[in-house]
């Protein structure tokens, strides 16, 4: 059996270090080197670490007289470790007794540079619960999409140590953000990455005194560390010739990090926070990706499901306000304007969308718009079918319409998706839509996203999934949607088509919109959002770069 080094930085954890070290010492995989990197603390952490070093000769204690932080501690251990593999564990966490064995078996089977778990146990005052992401779907072999979905922690993973040393992969020596300051470097450098669907780490959340227990000064320090972490990633990419090969992914990643921290921590009346965020923008983003700030807002029209909206937001974040979304609307209704009808609905957004659908507002708005724009479409809303409200005037029989005062008035005049009558009308109106789009958009500015209904949902336990009771109906809808996409592509050649992988079509039970088949999962939206970013933002930046040069 190959030796595995387990690295545990320790600082002010006298209440937790015993449980942590005991869980490692009793691992069923015994060929371990346990490196505890101790930073000078104000409690009894050091005495407890000494006791454990005497009890188990596999433990090596590294003593630091000053507090250097998690990044520096882990870097020390990487250079001194003797194991063929290396894993990291926070000193207030612990692991299941079989966890290292499972990681070892998995990395040996996959011959990967590193492997990770998609699940872990969250520990708080209420008890222990399994946390699960669907990131394993984006982690097969050489996929770089995982940079956006892999849980950004050092723990819960097993790495080849010589691969890290050979490629000079190190943590940024900061106190927070050191985890996600190294993972992009690893992902871009790796040839093979695999994720297993098993938990094994018990991770304490919201622990008093932890680095994640934030007060105002800690937030300031966090933002400063975030800047240093981004600089660490980009400096590494430049030094190792990874920047040019992965510039598009690096730009999207840095932009996403900046968006996230701005959204969470920016306060207009807090000069210190605003100042550091502005430094990230000018000293990091603008330095490495100048075209990002030379672009004007990109106008986009969205026509289709709410999945399309989430995908757009993953691509654009909070950088674009020029988006108009027509949801609860279908091709037939969009191309058959009707007189206004009095709509009553408890939800103002849905009320407005019904009115847009009935009056064919999309066609009118785009016809009057003289600015260049993108048109992004999917056909999931076609699943509702339509109903005739006047002679040859249709509106979409959506859930929004059914909730309104019009819901029961036109039920008898419905045309359901899949019927012969529906298909005849739909193909006629799709032809009209294609002609309309040709008049107003260049072909490369029309993007079809091949979204689908999910037939299965995750139950959150060990990667298991369950089928919806109406799976057969959902499959039928997906088949018809695919037929519609083929028809659209055949009649609007040279449009951009985004085909998400089939392995993404599973609904996460914990997704914030609930377990519904029209909502997919965060990994899916990241995956499609990345493609939209590439086809829209990145292409526009390249055009600008060409004009500048």
XYZ file of C-alpha atoms in Angstrom:
549
model
C 0.000 0.000 0.000
C 1.250 3.461 -0.907
C 1.897 5.971 1.860
C -0.622 8.792 2.212
C 0.234 12.047 3.989
C -2.588 13.624 5.992
C -1.988 17.350 6.609
C -3.742 19.067 9.516
C -3.036 22.749 10.322
C -3.813 23.436 14.003
C -4.549 26.779 15.639
C -6.700 27.386 18.744
C -8.636 24.129 18.420
C -8.221 22.514 21.838
C -11.935 21.597 21.865
C -11.768 19.734 18.552
C -8.247 18.440 17.884
C -8.724 15.186 19.837
C -11.722 14.122 17.769
C -9.945 15.161 14.571
C -6.731 13.208 15.239
C -8.519 10.168 16.633
C -10.584 9.891 13.435
C -7.373 9.841 11.386
C -5.484 7.418 13.626
C -8.268 4.810 13.447
C -8.486 4.832 9.642
C -8.758 1.372 8.120
C -6.061 2.497 5.674
C -3.060 2.342 7.998
C -0.072 3.406 5.871
C -0.363 7.050 6.855
C 1.935 9.927 7.649
C 0.014 12.421 9.798
C 1.533 15.918 9.677
C 0.172 18.420 12.198
C 1.331 21.982 11.491
C 0.902 23.931 14.707
C 0.710 27.730 14.718
C 1.328 29.401 18.097
C -2.044 29.433 19.875
C -3.542 30.919 23.022
C -5.071 27.645 24.288
C -3.963 24.059 24.965
C -3.804 22.953 21.337
C -0.019 22.375 21.425
C -0.130 20.207 24.553
C -2.819 18.022 23.022
C -0.869 17.688 19.775
C 2.215 16.607 21.771
C 0.158 13.971 23.567
C -1.023 12.555 20.234
C 2.503 12.581 18.801
C 3.620 10.397 21.709
C 0.660 8.021 21.292
C 1.009 7.402 17.537
C 4.426 7.440 15.900
C 2.887 8.168 12.492
C 2.196 11.727 13.727
C 4.778 14.432 12.931
C 4.386 17.785 14.656
C 5.692 20.935 12.966
C 5.923 23.874 15.376
C 5.578 27.501 14.220
C 6.227 30.247 16.772
C 3.994 32.674 14.891
C 0.647 32.389 13.204
C 1.239 32.037 9.468
C -2.203 30.861 8.322
C -3.613 27.797 6.619
C -1.946 28.416 3.266
C 1.563 28.643 4.699
C 0.966 25.651 6.985
C -0.139 23.436 4.114
C 2.763 24.552 1.924
C 5.194 23.588 4.692
C 3.645 20.152 4.894
C 3.637 19.562 1.123
C 7.406 20.073 0.959
C 8.118 17.889 4.007
C 5.623 15.126 3.267
C 6.872 11.695 2.214
C 3.599 10.165 1.034
C 2.855 9.351 -2.587
C -0.565 10.885 -2.045
C -1.572 13.828 0.134
C -4.885 14.894 1.661
C -5.871 17.827 3.863
C -8.147 17.985 6.899
C -9.232 20.986 8.972
C -8.399 20.553 12.640
C -12.000 21.109 13.793
C -13.338 18.452 11.384
C -13.156 14.676 11.429
C -13.631 11.774 9.017
C -15.259 8.358 8.762
C -12.915 5.465 9.507
C -13.059 4.096 5.930
C -12.777 7.420 4.144
C -9.098 7.425 3.207
C -9.353 3.809 2.007
C -12.227 4.812 -0.283
C -10.332 7.823 -1.654
C -7.257 5.654 -2.236
C -9.208 2.923 -4.047
C -10.908 5.514 -6.230
C -7.772 7.413 -7.278
C -5.957 4.159 -8.036
C -8.880 2.938 -10.138
C -9.160 6.179 -12.104
C -5.399 6.921 -12.384
C -6.274 10.556 -11.670
C -4.089 13.477 -10.616
C -6.637 14.083 -7.884
C -10.083 12.928 -6.779
C -12.762 14.639 -4.695
C -16.004 13.871 -2.878
C -19.245 15.443 -3.984
C -20.788 14.947 -0.539
C -19.928 15.726 3.055
C -21.552 15.852 6.469
C -22.404 19.346 7.744
C -22.233 19.676 11.527
C -23.940 22.505 13.399
C -25.972 23.114 16.561
C -28.921 21.246 15.041
C -26.961 18.067 14.371
C -25.471 16.350 11.319
C -26.870 16.474 7.793
C -25.597 15.298 4.429
C -24.681 18.042 2.011
C -24.512 17.134 -1.623
C -23.751 18.940 -4.829
C -24.323 17.605 -8.310
C -20.787 18.541 -9.315
C -19.816 14.931 -10.080
C -21.700 15.302 -13.344
C -19.183 17.920 -14.468
C -16.110 15.923 -13.524
C -15.259 13.210 -15.958
C -11.646 12.866 -16.960
C -10.460 16.156 -18.469
C -13.501 18.422 -18.073
C -12.390 21.919 -17.070
C -15.982 23.016 -16.326
C -15.414 21.606 -12.855
C -13.536 24.807 -11.982
C -16.972 26.393 -11.462
C -18.648 23.552 -9.592
C -16.056 21.684 -7.522
C -16.600 22.391 -3.824
C -13.843 25.000 -3.160
C -12.127 23.374 -0.194
C -8.787 21.645 0.326
C -10.427 18.917 2.419
C -12.435 16.078 0.913
C -9.840 15.397 -1.787
C -6.778 13.220 -2.443
C -3.872 14.460 -4.579
C -0.735 12.970 -6.114
C 1.999 14.705 -4.131
C 4.759 14.454 -6.756
C 2.353 15.931 -9.323
C 1.827 18.946 -7.024
C 5.565 19.403 -6.405
C 6.566 18.880 -10.056
C 4.045 21.499 -11.220
C 4.930 23.897 -8.367
C 1.348 23.990 -7.135
C 1.106 25.808 -3.808
C -1.438 27.547 -1.632
C -1.518 31.349 -1.480
C -0.099 32.177 1.953
C -3.147 33.944 3.327
C -5.577 33.260 6.151
C -8.812 32.842 4.175
C -9.666 32.001 0.535
C -6.551 29.815 0.314
C -8.666 26.838 -0.778
C -10.154 28.380 -3.884
C -6.862 30.182 -4.492
C -5.222 26.836 -5.307
C -7.984 24.682 -6.803
C -8.151 26.506 -10.183
C -4.390 26.000 -10.538
C -4.846 22.284 -9.871
C -7.807 21.907 -12.213
C -6.131 23.672 -15.134
C -2.916 21.706 -14.604
C -4.551 18.296 -14.199
C -4.914 15.716 -16.948
C -7.453 13.597 -15.069
C -9.886 14.634 -12.317
C -12.639 12.424 -10.948
C -15.337 12.959 -8.328
C -16.852 10.183 -6.211
C -20.386 10.274 -4.850
C -19.608 9.429 -1.245
C -19.368 11.535 1.925
C -16.641 11.004 4.474
C -15.781 14.359 6.054
C -17.696 15.813 9.005
C -17.336 19.570 8.542
C -18.292 22.052 11.242
C -20.195 25.069 9.950
C -20.707 28.419 11.689
C -18.343 27.514 14.538
C -17.701 30.394 16.937
C -14.118 31.616 16.531
C -13.656 29.992 13.122
C -12.258 32.017 10.224
C -15.711 31.885 8.651
C -17.284 33.455 11.772
C -17.213 36.974 10.311
C -17.207 40.381 11.948
C -16.455 43.650 10.150
C -12.664 43.369 10.408
C -12.757 39.757 9.244
C -14.812 40.803 6.218
C -12.171 43.414 5.345
C -9.428 40.796 5.734
C -11.473 38.328 3.672
C -11.760 40.789 0.784
C -8.026 41.512 0.927
C -7.295 37.783 0.860
C -9.687 37.326 -2.058
C -7.644 39.824 -4.048
C -4.411 37.993 -3.191
C -5.981 34.635 -4.064
C -7.015 35.861 -7.524
C -3.538 37.302 -8.087
C -2.041 33.964 -7.014
C -4.154 32.074 -9.565
C -3.363 34.436 -12.440
C 0.354 34.678 -11.608
C 0.557 30.878 -11.555
C -1.278 30.641 -14.877
C 1.151 33.084 -16.485
C 4.259 31.440 -15.000
C 3.227 27.977 -16.231
C 1.959 28.991 -19.699
C -1.599 28.066 -18.698
C -2.972 31.581 -19.139
C -3.247 31.722 -22.928
C -4.603 28.171 -23.135
C -7.311 28.903 -20.560
C -7.825 32.665 -20.770
C -11.547 32.377 -21.410
C -12.129 30.083 -18.390
C -9.892 32.200 -16.147
C -11.752 35.371 -17.080
C -15.126 33.772 -16.363
C -13.860 32.369 -13.041
C -12.394 35.674 -11.827
C -15.491 37.531 -12.909
C -17.691 35.073 -11.018
C -15.599 35.440 -7.838
C -15.765 39.224 -8.056
C -19.533 39.117 -8.629
C -20.001 36.809 -5.660
C -17.990 38.921 -3.220
C -19.543 42.170 -4.462
C -23.029 40.754 -4.014
C -22.315 39.423 -0.514
C -20.198 42.163 1.013
C -20.466 45.441 -0.890
C -21.987 48.325 1.080
C -22.010 51.697 -0.638
C -21.562 53.537 2.664
C -18.617 51.339 3.744
C -15.563 52.999 2.203
C -13.142 50.223 3.177
C -15.178 47.476 1.504
C -15.844 49.561 -1.601
C -12.152 50.461 -1.832
C -10.927 46.843 -1.713
C -13.528 45.675 -4.227
C -12.447 48.495 -6.527
C -8.830 47.325 -6.123
C -9.850 43.825 -7.196
C -11.548 45.323 -10.231
C -8.668 47.591 -11.306
C -5.542 45.749 -10.070
C -6.656 42.251 -11.048
C -9.562 42.089 -13.512
C -8.746 45.186 -15.528
C -5.040 44.309 -15.620
C -5.541 40.800 -16.992
C -8.823 41.186 -18.886
C -9.014 44.824 -20.086
C -11.627 44.190 -22.794
C -14.094 43.202 -20.087
C -14.384 46.875 -19.099
C -14.291 48.343 -22.585
C -17.504 46.649 -23.650
C -20.879 48.317 -23.490
C -23.777 46.396 -22.040
C -24.893 43.602 -24.343
C -28.620 43.585 -25.036
C -30.248 40.146 -24.980
C -33.799 38.936 -25.577
C -34.708 35.642 -23.914
C -37.643 33.634 -25.212
C -38.396 30.455 -23.313
C -38.263 28.753 -19.943
C -36.984 29.873 -16.565
C -34.051 27.524 -17.088
C -32.988 29.938 -19.812
C -33.082 32.779 -17.298
C -30.882 30.931 -14.791
C -28.431 30.029 -17.561
C -28.256 33.655 -18.647
C -27.585 34.783 -15.087
C -24.758 32.267 -14.755
C -23.209 33.759 -17.889
C -23.702 37.428 -17.113
C -23.922 37.624 -13.316
C -24.701 41.205 -12.336
C -22.793 42.700 -15.272
C -25.694 43.139 -17.650
C -28.976 44.911 -17.108
C -30.040 44.879 -20.773
C -32.035 41.637 -20.729
C -35.711 41.111 -21.414
C -37.201 37.680 -20.800
C -40.429 36.422 -22.385
C -41.459 33.384 -20.376
C -44.835 31.591 -20.178
C -44.933 32.215 -23.922
C -44.752 29.912 -26.924
C -44.058 30.242 -30.648
C -47.717 30.123 -31.708
C -48.859 32.823 -29.284
C -45.780 35.008 -29.887
C -46.598 35.156 -33.612
C -50.371 35.728 -33.248
C -51.057 39.115 -31.651
C -54.424 39.447 -29.928
C -56.359 42.440 -28.598
C -55.704 43.270 -24.961
C -57.651 41.252 -22.438
C -58.178 42.207 -18.817
C -55.759 39.996 -16.868
C -55.949 39.613 -13.098
C -53.229 37.754 -11.214
C -51.857 37.917 -7.671
C -48.299 37.973 -9.034
C -47.502 41.157 -10.995
C -44.614 39.546 -12.874
C -46.789 36.692 -14.084
C -49.611 39.096 -14.918
C -47.230 41.103 -17.112
C -45.905 37.985 -18.823
C -49.449 36.838 -19.665
C -50.177 40.262 -21.166
C -46.941 40.098 -23.196
C -47.951 36.651 -24.448
C -51.460 37.648 -25.495
C -50.435 40.861 -27.272
C -47.267 39.391 -28.874
C -45.215 42.127 -27.181
C -41.936 40.462 -28.165
C -42.481 41.037 -31.881
C -43.503 44.654 -31.341
C -40.615 45.433 -28.991
C -37.916 43.907 -31.193
C -39.361 45.527 -34.314
C -39.022 48.959 -32.661
C -35.547 48.273 -31.245
C -32.756 49.763 -33.367
C -29.899 48.483 -31.187
C -27.913 45.346 -31.966
C -28.913 42.468 -29.695
C -28.796 38.707 -29.136
C -31.834 36.424 -29.206
C -31.674 33.327 -26.970
C -34.425 30.722 -27.225
C -35.480 27.323 -25.950
C -38.700 25.402 -26.607
C -39.616 24.145 -23.127
C -42.592 26.508 -22.825
C -44.157 24.752 -25.803
C -45.065 21.941 -23.408
C -48.055 23.953 -22.166
C -49.835 23.947 -25.483
C -52.018 26.913 -26.463
C -55.632 27.981 -26.261
C -57.624 30.081 -28.729
C -58.998 33.249 -27.154
C -60.225 34.907 -30.397
C -60.560 33.631 -33.927
C -57.060 32.358 -34.851
C -55.597 34.281 -31.911
C -53.808 32.160 -29.337
C -52.192 32.458 -25.948
C -50.014 29.940 -24.111
C -51.944 27.716 -21.697
C -49.241 28.154 -19.066
C -49.383 27.662 -15.327
C -49.411 31.466 -15.037
C -52.508 31.692 -17.245
C -54.262 28.919 -15.299
C -53.651 30.839 -12.057
C -55.200 34.000 -13.504
C -58.825 35.022 -13.977
C -58.600 33.672 -17.547
C -57.653 30.187 -16.472
C -60.977 28.430 -16.993
C -62.455 30.604 -19.722
C -60.701 29.047 -22.705
C -60.134 25.482 -21.565
C -62.342 23.967 -24.290
C -60.343 25.606 -27.101
C -56.978 24.112 -26.165
C -54.474 22.592 -28.560
C -52.134 20.257 -26.700
C -48.511 19.695 -27.613
C -48.165 16.545 -29.688
C -51.519 16.826 -31.412
C -51.687 16.923 -35.230
C -53.493 20.265 -35.154
C -50.882 21.798 -32.830
C -47.958 20.690 -34.996
C -49.494 22.127 -38.166
C -50.058 25.524 -36.562
C -46.687 25.425 -34.798
C -44.673 24.785 -37.981
C -46.496 27.632 -39.726
C -45.764 30.049 -36.879
C -42.180 28.797 -36.513
C -41.610 29.688 -40.165
C -42.915 33.181 -39.411
C -40.632 33.421 -36.378
C -37.604 32.396 -38.454
C -38.387 35.054 -41.062
C -38.823 37.642 -38.321
C -35.506 36.726 -36.699
C -33.672 36.903 -40.022
C -34.915 40.458 -40.464
C -33.695 41.616 -37.058
C -30.691 39.457 -36.028
C -27.514 38.184 -37.644
C -27.487 34.382 -37.614
C -24.617 34.211 -35.086
C -26.683 36.354 -32.720
C -29.505 33.812 -32.503
C -28.739 31.099 -29.951
C -30.835 27.973 -29.451
C -30.346 26.187 -26.113
C -31.520 22.574 -26.188
C -32.995 22.473 -22.694
C -35.008 19.465 -21.543
C -37.382 18.402 -18.793
C -35.695 16.346 -16.073
C -37.134 12.845 -15.697
C -35.225 12.080 -12.479
C -34.430 13.932 -9.269
C -31.723 13.475 -6.669
C -32.764 12.434 -3.185
C -29.573 13.852 -1.656
C -28.209 10.548 -0.334
C -25.110 8.926 -1.842
C -25.906 10.080 -5.337
C -29.080 8.026 -5.656
C -31.815 9.306 -7.945
C -35.527 8.688 -8.306
C -37.801 8.891 -11.332
C -40.812 11.166 -11.542
C -44.089 9.280 -11.631
C -44.973 10.861 -14.973
C -41.606 10.033 -16.536
C -43.150 8.675 -19.725
C -45.021 11.927 -20.309
C -41.852 13.933 -19.692
C -39.954 11.775 -22.174
C -42.671 12.388 -24.756
C -42.401 16.151 -24.195
C -38.617 15.988 -24.561
C -38.965 14.062 -27.799
C -41.337 16.674 -29.233
C -39.077 19.517 -28.068
C -36.187 17.809 -29.855
C -38.279 17.606 -33.013
C -39.026 21.343 -32.726
C -35.319 22.120 -32.332
C -34.512 20.084 -35.467
C -37.174 21.960 -37.417
C -35.905 25.349 -36.227
C -32.271 24.490 -37.034
C -33.182 23.207 -40.494
C -34.980 26.471 -41.310
C -32.578 28.846 -39.538
C -29.196 27.570 -40.585
C -26.023 29.055 -39.064
C -27.713 29.921 -35.773
C -25.686 28.958 -32.692
C -26.854 25.738 -31.014
C -25.927 24.727 -27.459
C -26.374 21.026 -26.681
C -26.020 20.298 -22.929
C -24.814 16.791 -22.131
C -27.520 14.248 -21.244
C -25.788 13.513 -17.950
C -26.857 16.928 -16.619
C -30.605 16.348 -16.902
C -31.427 15.603 -13.273
C -33.257 17.879 -10.861
C -31.640 18.561 -7.505
C -34.162 18.093 -4.710
C -32.458 20.872 -2.750
C -32.595 23.369 -5.619
C -34.140 26.568 -4.314
C -37.061 26.487 -6.742
C -38.153 23.085 -5.497
C -38.303 19.680 -7.073
C -39.903 20.396 -10.422
C -38.873 18.856 -13.727
C -38.688 22.204 -15.526
C -35.937 23.291 -13.141
C -32.674 21.441 -13.455
C -29.645 22.030 -11.182
C -26.863 24.498 -10.504
C -24.213 22.443 -12.312
C -26.413 22.321 -15.403
C -26.908 26.089 -15.340
C -23.159 26.653 -14.835
C -22.431 24.372 -17.783
C -24.810 26.163 -20.163
C -23.924 29.576 -18.710
C -20.270 28.961 -19.553
C -21.201 28.207 -23.162
C -23.356 31.348 -23.349
C -20.469 33.361 -21.913
C -18.193 31.964 -24.612
C -20.644 32.552 -27.466
C -21.658 36.054 -26.396
C -19.323 37.883 -24.006
C -16.058 36.246 -25.023
C -16.774 36.610 -28.750
C -17.675 40.286 -28.304
C -14.452 40.840 -26.365
C -12.439 39.188 -29.126
C -14.034 41.481 -31.689
C -13.162 44.464 -29.515
C -9.617 43.177 -29.072
C -9.269 42.928 -32.839
C -10.524 46.478 -33.277
C -8.125 47.739 -30.619
C -5.123 45.942 -32.074
